[in-house]
Amino acid sequence: MANKDIDWGNLGFGYIKTDKRFVATYQDGAWNEGTLSEDETVVLHESACVLQYAQTCFEGLKAYRTKDGEIVCFRPDLNAARMADSCRRMKMPVFPEDKFVEAIIETVRANADWVPPYGSGASLYLRPFMFGTNAVIGVKPATEFEFRIFATPVGPYFKGGVRPLTVRISDFDRAAPRGTGHIKAGLNYAMSLYAIVDAHEQGYDENIYVDAMTRTYIEETGGANVLFVTKDKKVLTPKSDSILPSITRRSLMTVARDYLGLEAEERPIALSELENFVECGLCGTAAVISPVGKIVDHGKEIVYGMDSMGEVTQKLYNTLRSIQMCEIPAPEGWICKIN
Ligand code: PLP
Ligand code: COI
């Protein structure tokens, strides 16, 4: 592996330019084959649909280096399927799912020197995204699109690494009933920018959003789903049509049941239940599993423990990491080998 002169162990979650990115374009009703490019810039028409009406969606997944020096990705087929769902909802043309996975593999291979070493705690984050490029001025979808995948090495999502977070119940909403919360549209993240800056200014690491209709049920945070553990070690996660179906969360529910022998349930979770739980964590590709030490609900503090990760959260974290690093056998189809 070439020396990239990076302090892998101290990487944060930021953009670092890597060698190659995948670029495909859609014109006259068809995607071209796509190619690898060294150019990280995009030149757009001033009235491009993405600039005027935010017609864009994205994905996030990681490539890891295993103990044997191999490079693997985790369940890229599920990112392909979710991106297809996002595209359909955003009136964008689906980039074929098999080609999406091939393009991921091609992008990782072309940036193999940027996959952090085993044991560094870092990984190569992949960001597939699509946007409408041609000029529109009336509110309507574009007819021309670009699909790109770039790669960037990352460390932990939250500043300070894996440590119990302090989060608040947000007064802002992120997604509407029957809106776009269940897809990975850029507009959902635009919605959360004011709230995350405000949360940081008030000393919180993240916002937990509640359902916009009744404001009584837990939804998710700006960039991760939420997991809870009950006193009798049951793993719970909110069920809602307006949250992103996290691949990490779906995987962890399987890990809880099939690897740890725990009960795991997806169901609506009321705000009023928070104090019955003993552990809480945020889960996602970027967040992995980040323990929540404290939730603040308008002056009321629900404390799960600010010293360390909870027992079950730690077991979920260790098992998922071991699966992703190929240290223990993965369920069929979870590991995609790159080389
Ligand atoms: N929820 C939101 C809003 C996210 O942005 C993400 C990140 O992708 C997740 C949940 C976690 O999803 P996944 O585990 O598929 O990365
Ligand atoms: C991811 O986990 O891949 C995400 O997209 C979350 C994002 C907020 C960085």
PDB file of C-alpha atoms and ligand atoms in Angstrom, residues 58 60 79 82 174 184 189 220-225 244-249 283-286, ligand 1:
ATOM      1  CA  PHE A  58     -27.223  10.710  -2.354  1.00  0.00           C
ATOM      2  CA  GLY A  60     -23.196   6.814   1.891  1.00  0.00           C
ATOM      3  CA  ASN A  79     -27.441   1.397  -1.073  1.00  0.00           C
ATOM      4  CA  ARG A  82     -32.280   2.795  -1.606  1.00  0.00           C
ATOM      5  CA  ARG A 174     -37.031  17.349   9.660  1.00  0.00           C
ATOM      6  CA  LYS A 184     -31.950  10.256   1.039  1.00  0.00           C
ATOM      7  CA  TYR A 189     -30.398  17.712   5.094  1.00  0.00           C
ATOM      8  CA  GLU A 220     -34.329   9.926  14.119  1.00  0.00           C
ATOM      9  CA  THR A 221     -31.451  12.416  14.175  1.00  0.00           C
ATOM     10  CA  GLY A 222     -30.141  14.526  11.306  1.00  0.00           C
ATOM     11  CA  GLY A 223     -27.777  11.786  10.136  1.00  0.00           C
ATOM     12  CA  ALA A 224     -28.585   8.540  11.940  1.00  0.00           C
ATOM     13  CA  ASN A 225     -31.375   6.261  13.186  1.00  0.00           C
ATOM     14  CA  LEU A 244     -34.547   6.827   6.519  1.00  0.00           C
ATOM     15  CA  PRO A 245     -34.423   3.006   6.434  1.00  0.00           C
ATOM     16  CA  SER A 246     -30.866   2.792   7.770  1.00  0.00           C
ATOM     17  CA  ILE A 247     -28.817  -0.116   6.464  1.00  0.00           C
ATOM     18  CA  THR A 248     -26.772  -0.091   9.680  1.00  0.00           C
ATOM     19  CA  ARG A 249     -29.936  -0.249  11.792  1.00  0.00           C
ATOM     20  CA  CYS A 283     -26.597   4.230  14.190  1.00  0.00           C
ATOM     21  CA  GLY A 284     -25.616   4.832  10.603  1.00  0.00           C
ATOM     22  CA  THR A 285     -22.750   4.460   8.155  1.00  0.00           C
ATOM     23  CA  ALA A 286     -21.028   7.614   9.376  1.00  0.00           C
TER      24      ALA A 286
HETATM   25  N1  PLP B   1     -30.760   8.511   8.951  1.00  0.00           N
HETATM   26  C1  PLP B   1     -30.255   9.541   8.280  1.00  0.00           C
HETATM   27  C2  PLP B   1     -31.030  10.796   8.256  1.00  0.00           C
HETATM   28  C3  PLP B   1     -29.021   9.409   7.623  1.00  0.00           C
HETATM   29  O1  PLP B   1     -28.497  10.439   6.948  1.00  0.00           O
HETATM   30  C4  PLP B   1     -28.330   8.192   7.681  1.00  0.00           C
HETATM   31  C5  PLP B   1     -27.071   8.004   6.977  1.00  0.00           C
HETATM   32  O2  PLP B   1     -27.009   7.496   5.913  1.00  0.00           O
HETATM   33  C6  PLP B   1     -28.900   7.139   8.419  1.00  0.00           C
HETATM   34  C7  PLP B   1     -30.112   7.331   9.029  1.00  0.00           C
HETATM   35  C8  PLP B   1     -28.211   5.840   8.511  1.00  0.00           C
HETATM   36  O3  PLP B   1     -28.366   5.093   7.362  1.00  0.00           O
HETATM   37  P1  PLP B   1     -27.282   4.012   6.946  1.00  0.00           P
HETATM   38  O4  PLP B   1     -27.145   3.098   8.104  1.00  0.00           O
HETATM   39  O5  PLP B   1     -27.878   3.330   5.777  1.00  0.00           O
HETATM   40  O6  PLP B   1     -26.039   4.744   6.651  1.00  0.00           O
END
